[in-house]
mmCIF file of C-alpha atoms in Angstrom:
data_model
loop_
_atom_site.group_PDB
_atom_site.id
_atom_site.type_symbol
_atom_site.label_atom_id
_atom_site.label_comp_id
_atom_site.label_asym_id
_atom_site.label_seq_id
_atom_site.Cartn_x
_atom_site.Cartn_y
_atom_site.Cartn_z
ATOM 1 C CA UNK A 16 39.105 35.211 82.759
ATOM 2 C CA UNK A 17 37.786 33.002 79.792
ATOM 3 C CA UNK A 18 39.921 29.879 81.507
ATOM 4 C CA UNK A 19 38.294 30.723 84.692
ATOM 5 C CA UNK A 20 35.018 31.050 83.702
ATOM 6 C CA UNK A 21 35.497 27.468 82.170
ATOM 7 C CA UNK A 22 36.780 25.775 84.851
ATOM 8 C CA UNK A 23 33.433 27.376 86.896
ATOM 9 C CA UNK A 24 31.171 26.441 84.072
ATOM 10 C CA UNK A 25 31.921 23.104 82.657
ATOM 11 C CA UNK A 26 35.514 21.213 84.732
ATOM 12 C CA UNK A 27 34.020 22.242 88.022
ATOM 13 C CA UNK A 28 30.063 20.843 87.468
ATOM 14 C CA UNK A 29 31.446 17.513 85.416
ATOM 15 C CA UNK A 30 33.849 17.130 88.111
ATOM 16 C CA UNK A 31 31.148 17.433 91.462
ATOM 17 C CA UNK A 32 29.079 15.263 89.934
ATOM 18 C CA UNK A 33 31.632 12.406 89.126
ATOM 19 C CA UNK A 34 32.286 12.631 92.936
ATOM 20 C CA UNK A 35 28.411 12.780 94.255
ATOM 21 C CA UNK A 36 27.662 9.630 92.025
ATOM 22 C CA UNK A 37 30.925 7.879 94.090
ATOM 23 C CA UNK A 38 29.712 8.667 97.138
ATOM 24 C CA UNK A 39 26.237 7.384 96.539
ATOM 25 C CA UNK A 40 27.321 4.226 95.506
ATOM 26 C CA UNK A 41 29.396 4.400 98.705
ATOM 27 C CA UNK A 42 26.347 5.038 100.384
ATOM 28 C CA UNK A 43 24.907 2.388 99.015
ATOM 29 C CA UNK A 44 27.396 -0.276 99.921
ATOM 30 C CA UNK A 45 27.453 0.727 103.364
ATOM 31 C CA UNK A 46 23.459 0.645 103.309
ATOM 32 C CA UNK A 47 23.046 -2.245 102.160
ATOM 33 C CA UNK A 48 25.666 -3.846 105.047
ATOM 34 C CA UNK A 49 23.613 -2.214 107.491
ATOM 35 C CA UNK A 50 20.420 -3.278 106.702
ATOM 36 C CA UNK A 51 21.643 -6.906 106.752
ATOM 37 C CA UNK A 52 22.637 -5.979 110.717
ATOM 38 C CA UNK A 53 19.197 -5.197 110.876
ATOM 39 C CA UNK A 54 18.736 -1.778 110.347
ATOM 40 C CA UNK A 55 15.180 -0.483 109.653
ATOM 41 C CA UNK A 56 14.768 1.408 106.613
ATOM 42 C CA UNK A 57 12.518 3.920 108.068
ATOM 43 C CA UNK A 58 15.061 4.420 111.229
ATOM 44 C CA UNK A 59 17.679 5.687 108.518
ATOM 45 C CA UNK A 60 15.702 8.132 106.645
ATOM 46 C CA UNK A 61 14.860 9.842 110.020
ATOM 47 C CA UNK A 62 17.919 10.095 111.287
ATOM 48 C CA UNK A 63 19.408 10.711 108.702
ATOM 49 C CA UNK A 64 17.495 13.995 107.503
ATOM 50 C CA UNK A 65 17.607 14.900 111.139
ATOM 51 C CA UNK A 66 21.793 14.129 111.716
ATOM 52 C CA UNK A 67 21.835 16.430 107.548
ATOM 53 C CA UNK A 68 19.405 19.626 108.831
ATOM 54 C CA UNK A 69 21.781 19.698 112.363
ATOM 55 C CA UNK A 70 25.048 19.628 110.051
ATOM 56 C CA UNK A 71 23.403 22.266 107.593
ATOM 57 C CA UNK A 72 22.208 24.388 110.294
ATOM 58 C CA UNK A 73 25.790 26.060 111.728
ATOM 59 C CA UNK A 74 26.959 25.788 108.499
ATOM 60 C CA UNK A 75 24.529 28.270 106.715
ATOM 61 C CA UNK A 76 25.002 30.918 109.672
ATOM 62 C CA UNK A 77 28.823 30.792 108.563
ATOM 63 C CA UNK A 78 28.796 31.178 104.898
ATOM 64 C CA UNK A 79 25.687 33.550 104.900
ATOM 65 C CA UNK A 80 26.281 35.230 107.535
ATOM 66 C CA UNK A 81 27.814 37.955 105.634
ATOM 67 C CA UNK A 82 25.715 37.850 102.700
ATOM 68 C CA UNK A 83 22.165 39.663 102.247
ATOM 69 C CA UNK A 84 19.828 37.126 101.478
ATOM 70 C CA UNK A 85 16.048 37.227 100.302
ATOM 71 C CA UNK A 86 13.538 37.328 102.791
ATOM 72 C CA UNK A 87 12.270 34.368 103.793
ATOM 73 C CA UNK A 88 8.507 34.626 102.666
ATOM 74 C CA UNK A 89 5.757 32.533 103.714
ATOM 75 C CA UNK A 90 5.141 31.248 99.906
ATOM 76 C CA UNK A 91 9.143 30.573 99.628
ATOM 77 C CA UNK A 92 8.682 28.331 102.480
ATOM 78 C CA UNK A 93 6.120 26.349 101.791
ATOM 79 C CA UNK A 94 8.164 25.728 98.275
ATOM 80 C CA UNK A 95 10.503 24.289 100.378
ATOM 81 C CA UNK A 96 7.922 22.190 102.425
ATOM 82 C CA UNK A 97 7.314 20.752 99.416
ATOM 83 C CA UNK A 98 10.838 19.966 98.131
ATOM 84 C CA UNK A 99 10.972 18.315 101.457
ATOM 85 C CA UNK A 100 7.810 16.458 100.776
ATOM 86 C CA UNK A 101 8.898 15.223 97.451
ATOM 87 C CA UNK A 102 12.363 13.819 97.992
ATOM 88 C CA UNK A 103 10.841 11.878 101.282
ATOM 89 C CA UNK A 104 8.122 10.920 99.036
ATOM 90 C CA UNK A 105 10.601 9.418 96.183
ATOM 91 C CA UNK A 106 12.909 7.921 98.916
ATOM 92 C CA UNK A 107 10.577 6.091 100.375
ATOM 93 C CA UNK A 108 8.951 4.370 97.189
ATOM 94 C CA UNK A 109 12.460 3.816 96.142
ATOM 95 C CA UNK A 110 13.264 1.591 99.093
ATOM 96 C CA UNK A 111 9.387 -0.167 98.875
ATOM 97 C CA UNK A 112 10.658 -0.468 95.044
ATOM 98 C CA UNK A 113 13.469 -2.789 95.749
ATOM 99 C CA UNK A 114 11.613 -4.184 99.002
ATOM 100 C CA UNK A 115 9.073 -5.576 95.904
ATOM 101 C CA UNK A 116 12.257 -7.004 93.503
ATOM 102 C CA UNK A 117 15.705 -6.031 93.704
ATOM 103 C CA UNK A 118 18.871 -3.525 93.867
ATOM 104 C CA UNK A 119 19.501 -4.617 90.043
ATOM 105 C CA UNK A 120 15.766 -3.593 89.205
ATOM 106 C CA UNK A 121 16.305 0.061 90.629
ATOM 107 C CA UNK A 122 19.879 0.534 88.542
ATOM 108 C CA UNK A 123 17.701 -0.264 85.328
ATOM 109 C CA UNK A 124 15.093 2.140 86.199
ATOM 110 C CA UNK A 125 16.979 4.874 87.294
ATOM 111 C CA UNK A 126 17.634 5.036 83.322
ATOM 112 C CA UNK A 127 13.907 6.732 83.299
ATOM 113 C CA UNK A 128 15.620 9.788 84.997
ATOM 114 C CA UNK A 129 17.332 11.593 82.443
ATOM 115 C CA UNK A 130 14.976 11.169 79.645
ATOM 116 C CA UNK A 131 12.034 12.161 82.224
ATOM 117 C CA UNK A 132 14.227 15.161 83.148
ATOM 118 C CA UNK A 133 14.927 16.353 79.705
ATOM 119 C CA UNK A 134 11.495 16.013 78.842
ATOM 120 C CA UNK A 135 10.068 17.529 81.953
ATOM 121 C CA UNK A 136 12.313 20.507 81.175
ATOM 122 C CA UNK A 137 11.470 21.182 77.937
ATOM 123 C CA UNK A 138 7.758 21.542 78.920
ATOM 124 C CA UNK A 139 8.748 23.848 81.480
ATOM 125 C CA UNK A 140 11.437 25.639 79.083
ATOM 126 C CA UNK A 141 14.124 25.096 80.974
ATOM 127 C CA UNK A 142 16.032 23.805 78.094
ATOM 128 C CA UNK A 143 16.181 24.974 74.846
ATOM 129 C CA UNK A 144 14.905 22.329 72.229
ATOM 130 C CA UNK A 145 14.617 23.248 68.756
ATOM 131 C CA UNK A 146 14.702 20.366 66.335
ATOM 132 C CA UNK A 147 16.000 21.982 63.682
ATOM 133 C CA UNK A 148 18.914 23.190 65.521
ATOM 134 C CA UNK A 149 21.920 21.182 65.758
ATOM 135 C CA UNK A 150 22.995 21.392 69.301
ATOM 136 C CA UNK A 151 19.168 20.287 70.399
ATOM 137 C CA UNK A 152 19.950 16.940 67.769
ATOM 138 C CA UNK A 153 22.649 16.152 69.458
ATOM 139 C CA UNK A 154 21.634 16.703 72.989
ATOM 140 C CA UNK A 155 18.626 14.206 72.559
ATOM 141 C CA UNK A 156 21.025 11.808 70.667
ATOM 142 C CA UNK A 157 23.684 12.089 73.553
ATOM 143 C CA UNK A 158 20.854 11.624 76.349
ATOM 144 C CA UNK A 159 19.325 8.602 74.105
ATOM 145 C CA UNK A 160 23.232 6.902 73.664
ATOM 146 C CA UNK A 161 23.633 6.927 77.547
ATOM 147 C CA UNK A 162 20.308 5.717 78.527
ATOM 148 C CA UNK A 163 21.493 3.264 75.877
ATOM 149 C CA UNK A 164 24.944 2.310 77.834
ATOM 150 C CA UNK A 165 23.501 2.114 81.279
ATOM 151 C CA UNK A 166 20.652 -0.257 80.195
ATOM 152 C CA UNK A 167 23.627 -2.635 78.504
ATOM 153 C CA UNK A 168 25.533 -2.602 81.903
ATOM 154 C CA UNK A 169 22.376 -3.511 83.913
ATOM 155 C CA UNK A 170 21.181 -6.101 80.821
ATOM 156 C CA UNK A 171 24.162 -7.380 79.045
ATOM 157 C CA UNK A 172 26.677 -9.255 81.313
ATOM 158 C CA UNK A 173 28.497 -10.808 78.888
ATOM 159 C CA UNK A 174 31.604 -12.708 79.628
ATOM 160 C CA UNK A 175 33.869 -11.937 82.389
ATOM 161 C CA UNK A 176 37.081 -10.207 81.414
ATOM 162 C CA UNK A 177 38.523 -9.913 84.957
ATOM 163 C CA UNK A 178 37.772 -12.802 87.640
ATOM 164 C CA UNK A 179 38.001 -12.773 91.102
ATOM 165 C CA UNK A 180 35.174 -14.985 92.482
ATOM 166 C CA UNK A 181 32.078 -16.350 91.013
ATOM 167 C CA UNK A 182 28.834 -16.136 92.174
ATOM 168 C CA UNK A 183 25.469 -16.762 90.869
ATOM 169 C CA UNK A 184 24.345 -14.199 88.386
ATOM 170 C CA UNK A 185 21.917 -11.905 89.536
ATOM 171 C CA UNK A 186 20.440 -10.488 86.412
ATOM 172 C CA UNK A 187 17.090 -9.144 85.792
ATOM 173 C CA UNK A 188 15.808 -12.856 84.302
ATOM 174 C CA UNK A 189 16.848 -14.306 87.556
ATOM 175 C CA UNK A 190 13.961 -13.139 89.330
ATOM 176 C CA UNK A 191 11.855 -11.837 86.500
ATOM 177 C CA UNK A 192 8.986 -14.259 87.169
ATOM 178 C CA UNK A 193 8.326 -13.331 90.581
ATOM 179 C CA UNK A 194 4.739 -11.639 91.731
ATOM 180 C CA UNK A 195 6.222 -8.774 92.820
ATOM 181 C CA UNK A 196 7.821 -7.849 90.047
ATOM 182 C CA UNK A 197 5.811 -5.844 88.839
ATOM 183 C CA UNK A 198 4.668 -3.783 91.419
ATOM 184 C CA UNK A 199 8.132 -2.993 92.716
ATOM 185 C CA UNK A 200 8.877 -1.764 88.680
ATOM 186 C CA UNK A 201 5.960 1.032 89.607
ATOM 187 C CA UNK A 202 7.117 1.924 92.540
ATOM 188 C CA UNK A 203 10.782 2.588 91.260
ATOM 189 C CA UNK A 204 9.367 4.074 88.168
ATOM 190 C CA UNK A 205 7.222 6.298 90.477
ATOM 191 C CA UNK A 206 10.483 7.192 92.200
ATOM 192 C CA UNK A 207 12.493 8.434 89.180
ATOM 193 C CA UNK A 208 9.946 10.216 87.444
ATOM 194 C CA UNK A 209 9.399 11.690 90.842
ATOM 195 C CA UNK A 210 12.985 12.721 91.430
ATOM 196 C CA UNK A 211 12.664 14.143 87.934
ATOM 197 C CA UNK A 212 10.543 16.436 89.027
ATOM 198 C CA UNK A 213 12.399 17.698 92.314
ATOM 199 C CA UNK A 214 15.495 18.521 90.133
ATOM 200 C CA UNK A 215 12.794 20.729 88.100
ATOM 201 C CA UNK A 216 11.622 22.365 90.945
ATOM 202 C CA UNK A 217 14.383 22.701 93.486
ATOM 203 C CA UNK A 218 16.054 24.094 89.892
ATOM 204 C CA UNK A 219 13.259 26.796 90.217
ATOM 205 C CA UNK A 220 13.567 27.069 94.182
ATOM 206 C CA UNK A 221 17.342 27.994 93.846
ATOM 207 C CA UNK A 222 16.710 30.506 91.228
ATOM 208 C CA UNK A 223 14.387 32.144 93.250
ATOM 209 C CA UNK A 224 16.241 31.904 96.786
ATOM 210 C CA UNK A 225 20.347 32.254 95.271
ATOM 211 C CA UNK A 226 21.860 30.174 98.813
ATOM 212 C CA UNK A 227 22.082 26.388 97.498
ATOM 213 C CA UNK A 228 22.912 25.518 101.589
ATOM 214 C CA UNK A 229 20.150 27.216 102.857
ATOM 215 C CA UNK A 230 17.930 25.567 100.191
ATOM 216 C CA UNK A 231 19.113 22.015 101.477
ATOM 217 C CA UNK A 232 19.085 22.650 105.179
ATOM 218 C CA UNK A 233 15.294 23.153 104.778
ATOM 219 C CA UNK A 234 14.729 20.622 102.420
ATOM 220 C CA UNK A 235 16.290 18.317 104.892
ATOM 221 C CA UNK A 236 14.599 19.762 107.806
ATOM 222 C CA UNK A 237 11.163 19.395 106.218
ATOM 223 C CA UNK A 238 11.722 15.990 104.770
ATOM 224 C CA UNK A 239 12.644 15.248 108.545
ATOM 225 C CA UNK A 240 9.659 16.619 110.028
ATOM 226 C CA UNK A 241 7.223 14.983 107.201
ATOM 227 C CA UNK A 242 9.464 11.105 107.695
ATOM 228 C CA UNK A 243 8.916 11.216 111.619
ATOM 229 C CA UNK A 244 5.423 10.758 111.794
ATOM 230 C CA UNK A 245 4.929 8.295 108.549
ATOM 231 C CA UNK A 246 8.022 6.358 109.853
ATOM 232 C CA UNK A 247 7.338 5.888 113.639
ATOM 233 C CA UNK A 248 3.583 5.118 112.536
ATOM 234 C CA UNK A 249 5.524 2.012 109.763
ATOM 235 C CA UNK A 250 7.945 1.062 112.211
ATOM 236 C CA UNK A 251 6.280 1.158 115.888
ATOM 237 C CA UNK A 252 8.831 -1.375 117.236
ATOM 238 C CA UNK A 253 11.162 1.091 119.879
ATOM 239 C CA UNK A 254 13.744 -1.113 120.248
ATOM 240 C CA UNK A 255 14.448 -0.779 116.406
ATOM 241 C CA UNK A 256 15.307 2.809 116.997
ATOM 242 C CA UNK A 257 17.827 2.132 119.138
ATOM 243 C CA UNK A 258 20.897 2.321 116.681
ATOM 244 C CA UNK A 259 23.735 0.166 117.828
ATOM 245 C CA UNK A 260 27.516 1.902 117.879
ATOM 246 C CA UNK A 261 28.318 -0.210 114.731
ATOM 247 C CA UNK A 262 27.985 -0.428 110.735
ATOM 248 C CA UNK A 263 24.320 0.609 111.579
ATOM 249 C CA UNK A 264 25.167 4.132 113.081
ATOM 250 C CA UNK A 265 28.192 4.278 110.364
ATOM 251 C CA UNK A 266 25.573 3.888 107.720
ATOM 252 C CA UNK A 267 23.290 7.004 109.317
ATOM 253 C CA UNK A 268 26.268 9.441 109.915
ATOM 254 C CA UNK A 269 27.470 8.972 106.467
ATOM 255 C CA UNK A 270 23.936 9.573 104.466
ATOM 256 C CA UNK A 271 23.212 12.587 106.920
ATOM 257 C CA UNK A 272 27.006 13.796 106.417
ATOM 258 C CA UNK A 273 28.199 13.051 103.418
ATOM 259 C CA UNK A 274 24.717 11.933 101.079
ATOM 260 C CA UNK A 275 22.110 14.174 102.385
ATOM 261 C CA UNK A 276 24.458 17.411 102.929
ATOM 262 C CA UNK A 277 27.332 17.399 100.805
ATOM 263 C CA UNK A 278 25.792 15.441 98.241
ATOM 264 C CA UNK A 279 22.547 17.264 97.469
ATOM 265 C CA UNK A 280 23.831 20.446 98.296
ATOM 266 C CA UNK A 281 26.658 19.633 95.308
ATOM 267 C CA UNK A 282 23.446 18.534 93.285
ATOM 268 C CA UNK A 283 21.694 21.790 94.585
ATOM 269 C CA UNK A 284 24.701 23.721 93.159
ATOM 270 C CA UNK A 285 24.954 21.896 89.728
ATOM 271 C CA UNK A 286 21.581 22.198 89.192
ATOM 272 C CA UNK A 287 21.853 26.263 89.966
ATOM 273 C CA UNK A 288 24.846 26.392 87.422
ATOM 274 C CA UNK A 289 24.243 23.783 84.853
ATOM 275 C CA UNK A 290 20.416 22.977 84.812
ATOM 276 C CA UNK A 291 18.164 20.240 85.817
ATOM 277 C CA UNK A 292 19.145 17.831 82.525
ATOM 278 C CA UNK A 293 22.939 17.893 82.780
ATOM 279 C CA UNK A 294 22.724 16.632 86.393
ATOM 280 C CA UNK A 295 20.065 13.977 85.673
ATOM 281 C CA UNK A 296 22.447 12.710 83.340
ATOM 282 C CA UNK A 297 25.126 11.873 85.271
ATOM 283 C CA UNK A 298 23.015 8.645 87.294
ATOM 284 C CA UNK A 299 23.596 5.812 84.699
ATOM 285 C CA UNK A 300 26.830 7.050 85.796
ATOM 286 C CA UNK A 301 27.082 5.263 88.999
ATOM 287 C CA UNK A 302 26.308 1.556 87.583
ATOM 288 C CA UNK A 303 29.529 1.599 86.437
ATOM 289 C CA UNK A 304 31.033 3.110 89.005
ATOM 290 C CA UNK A 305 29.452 0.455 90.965
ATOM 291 C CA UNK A 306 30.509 -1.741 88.932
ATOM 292 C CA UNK A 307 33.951 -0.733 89.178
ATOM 293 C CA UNK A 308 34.204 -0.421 92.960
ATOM 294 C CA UNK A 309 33.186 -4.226 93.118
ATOM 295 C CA UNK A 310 35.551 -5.180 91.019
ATOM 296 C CA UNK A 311 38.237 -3.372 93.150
ATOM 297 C CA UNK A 312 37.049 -3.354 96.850
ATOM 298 C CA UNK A 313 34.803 -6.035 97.002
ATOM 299 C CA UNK A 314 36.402 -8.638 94.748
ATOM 300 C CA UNK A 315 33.669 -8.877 92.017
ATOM 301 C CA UNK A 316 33.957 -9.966 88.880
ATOM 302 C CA UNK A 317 34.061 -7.284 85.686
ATOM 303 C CA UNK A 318 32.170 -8.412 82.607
ATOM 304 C CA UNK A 319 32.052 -7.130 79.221
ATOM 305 C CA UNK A 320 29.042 -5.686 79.309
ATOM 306 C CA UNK A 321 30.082 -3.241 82.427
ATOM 307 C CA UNK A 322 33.021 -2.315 79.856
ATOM 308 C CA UNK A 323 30.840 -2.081 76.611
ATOM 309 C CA UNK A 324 28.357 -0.077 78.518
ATOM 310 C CA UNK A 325 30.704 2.152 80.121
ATOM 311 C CA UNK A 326 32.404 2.941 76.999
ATOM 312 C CA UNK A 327 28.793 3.760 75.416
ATOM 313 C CA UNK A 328 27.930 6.152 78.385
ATOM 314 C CA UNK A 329 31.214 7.767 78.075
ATOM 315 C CA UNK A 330 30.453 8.953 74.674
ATOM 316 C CA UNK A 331 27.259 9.766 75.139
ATOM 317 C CA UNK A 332 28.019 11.931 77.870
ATOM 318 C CA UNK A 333 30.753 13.367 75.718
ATOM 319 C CA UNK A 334 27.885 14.054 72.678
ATOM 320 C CA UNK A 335 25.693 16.201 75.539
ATOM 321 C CA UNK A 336 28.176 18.308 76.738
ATOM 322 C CA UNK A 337 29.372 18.896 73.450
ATOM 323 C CA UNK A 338 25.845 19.958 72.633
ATOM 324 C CA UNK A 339 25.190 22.077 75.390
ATOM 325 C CA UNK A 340 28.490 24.011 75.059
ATOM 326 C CA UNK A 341 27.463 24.296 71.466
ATOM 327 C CA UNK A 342 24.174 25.694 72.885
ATOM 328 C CA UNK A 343 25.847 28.463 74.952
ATOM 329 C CA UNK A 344 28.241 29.297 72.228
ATOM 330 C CA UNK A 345 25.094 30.222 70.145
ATOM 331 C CA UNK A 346 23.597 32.122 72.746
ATOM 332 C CA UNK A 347 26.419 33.765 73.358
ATOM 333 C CA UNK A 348 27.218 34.888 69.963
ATOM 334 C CA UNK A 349 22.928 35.727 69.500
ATOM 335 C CA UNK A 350 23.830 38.146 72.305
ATOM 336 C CA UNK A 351 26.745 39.758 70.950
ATOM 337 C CA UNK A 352 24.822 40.254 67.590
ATOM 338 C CA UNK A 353 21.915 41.646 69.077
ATOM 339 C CA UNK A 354 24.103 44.308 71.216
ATOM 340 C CA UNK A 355 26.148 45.445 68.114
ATOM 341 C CA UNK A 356 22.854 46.392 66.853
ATOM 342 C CA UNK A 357 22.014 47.918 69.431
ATOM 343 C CA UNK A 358 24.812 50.100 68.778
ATOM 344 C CA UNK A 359 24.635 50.299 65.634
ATOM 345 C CA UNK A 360 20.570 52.003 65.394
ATOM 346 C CA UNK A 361 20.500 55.382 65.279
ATOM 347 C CA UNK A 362 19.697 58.361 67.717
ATOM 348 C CA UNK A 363 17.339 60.107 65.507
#
C-alpha cells in the first residue's frame, strides 16, 4: 500500500510531467514548420480548441458516465468561462510576444513561471511557507537553483561539445537592440505571470469540481467560443482558413489531440494531485529538452551551457521534491500526533 501510494503520489506526477514538457516541445517544432507554410496563428488556436473540446466531449461521457458528479451550477460554470478566458488570453499574448522578438526570448521568460507560481500560491495558501521551517528553505532554494539552470541554458552557450552543423548563433544579444524588444518582453511576461495564475485557479476549479476531463473539455470549449470571434475579427482573410492536407493540418490535429487534451488534462491532473508549484516547475524543463531533441532529430549543435544548465535544473528539481516530500512527511507525522491525543484525553 505505502509503495503504491508512492508511485500515485510522487513516480506517477514527476513522470506525466517529463512527458507533457516532450510533447510541447514537439508541439512546438511542428508549429513552428507550419507557420513557415503559412499557417495563421489565429487559424490554429481555433481549431485547435475546437478539434480538443470534440475529442474531450465522447471521452468524458465514457469515463464519467458511471461516476456521480457535482452538479453543474451556474457559478461553477462561469469559473470555467473564465479558465477558458484566461488560457486564450495568455496564448494569444504569448504568440504577439514572440511576433515582437523571438522563440529564444519566450524560453527565458517562461523562467518567470515558477517563481510567479510559488509566490502566487503562497498568497493564496496553497503552499505551506514557513521560513523557519526547513522544508519551506529548501523549496525556495530548489525553485531559485532551477530558475537559475534554465536562465544559463537560454544565456550561456558556451562552447560546443557535440557538432553537427553550425549556424549563426541566435542568442538573446543577437537581436537585443531591436525596437521591439521590449514590448514583446511585456507581452511574454504578461503571458507567464498570466499562466501563473490559471494553474492557481484551475488548481481551485478541480478541487471544487473532482473530474480533471470534464474540467478541460470546458476549458477548451470556452476558450474556443471566446478565440472565434477575436480571431476571425484579426484574421478576416477566408482563404487563410482553409487548412491545406499538409504539415499545416498536422500541426492543428496534434495541439487539439495531443497539447490541448492530453496535455492539459495531464497538467489538470498534476495540478489536482501535486499542487499548482510542483507543476510550474517542471517548464525550464523543456529548454533542455529542446535542446536535446535538436541535437538528436534536427542535427543541432549541443553546447556547454545546455549541459551546465541541465545539470543545475536537475538538482534543483531534485532539492524541491526533496522539500516537498519533507513537507508531507511533517504533516503526516503532525497528524498522527494530534490523533494519539486524541486518544489519549479523557472521557470525563
Amino acid at each position: 500500500m505505502g509503495r503504491g501510494r508512492f508511485c500515485y503520489q510522487e513516480v506517477l506526477p514527476f513522470s506525466a510531467m517529463l512527458v507533457v514538457e516532450f510533447t510541447n516541445v514537439g508541439l512546438s517544432t511542428i508549429f513552428k514548420a507550419a507557420t513557415l507554410k503559412g499557417l495563421s496563428n489565429h487559424v490554429f488556436m481555433v481549431y485547435s480548441y475546437g478539434i480538443s473540446s470534440l475529442v474531450l466531449l465522447p471521452l468524458c461521457y465514457i469515463f464519467y458516465r458511471n461516476t456521480k458528479l457535482p452538479a453543474l451550477s451556474f457559478n461553477l460554470l462561469l469559473r470555467f468561462f473564465f479558465l477558458g478566458l484566461m488560457g486564450f488570453t495568455a496564448q494569444y499574448l504569448g504568440y504577439a510576444g514572440i511576433e515582437y522578438s523571438t522563440p529564444t526570448l519566450a524560453s527565458a521568460m517562461s523562467n518567470l513561471m515558477p517563481a510567479s507560481t510559488f509566490v502566487l500560491a503562497v498568497l493564496f495558501r496553497m503552499e505551506k511557507l514557513e521560513l523557519k521551517n526547513l522544508s519551506s528553505q529548501v523549496k525556495i532554494m530548489g525553485t531559485i537553483i532551477s530558475i537559475a539552470g534554465a536562465l544559463v541554458v537560454v544565456l550561456y552557450e558556451g562552447p560546443a561539445v557535440i557538432t553537427v552543423r553550425s549556424f549563426p548563433s541566435n542568442k538573446l544579444s543577437a537581436v537585443g537592440s531591436s525596437s521591439n524588444w521590449v514590448i514583446g518582453g511585456a507581452l511574454l511576461a504578461a503571458e507567464y505571470i498570466l499562466v501563473a495564475v490559471w494553474y492557481i485557479y484551475q488548481t481551485k476549479a478541480v478541487k471544487e469540481y473532482p473530474a480533471e476531463m470534464v474540467v478541460v473539455f470546458f476549458f477548451n470549449l470556452f476558450a474556443c467560443i471566446v478565440a472565434a470571434p477575436v480571431c476571425l475579427i484579426a484574421e478576416p482573410n477566408l482563404s487563410a482558413w482553409k487548412v491545406q492536407p499538409d504539415i499545416r493540418l498536422l500541426s492543428i490535429l496534434y495541439a487539439g489531440i495531443v497539447g490541448s487534451s492530453l496535455g492539459i488534462g495531464i497538467h489538470t491532473w498534476g495540478l489536482h494531485v501535486k499542487g499548482p508549484v510542483y507543476v510550474a516547475l517542471f517548464r525550464p524543463v523543456s529548454i533542455v529538452i529542446a535542446a536535446l531533441t535538436g541535437v538528436i532529430f534536427l542535427g543541432d549543435n549541443l553546447y556547454l551551457g545546455s549541459i551546465i544548465g541541465g545539470i543545475v535544473i536537475s538538482l534543483g528539481f531534485y532539492i524541491v521534491i526533496w522539500g516537498k516530500a519533507q513537507e508531507e512527511e511533517d504533516m503526516g507525522s503532525e497528524r498522527n500526533e494530534s490523533s494519539s491525543e486524541e486518544h489519549r484525553v479523557p472521557l470525563l
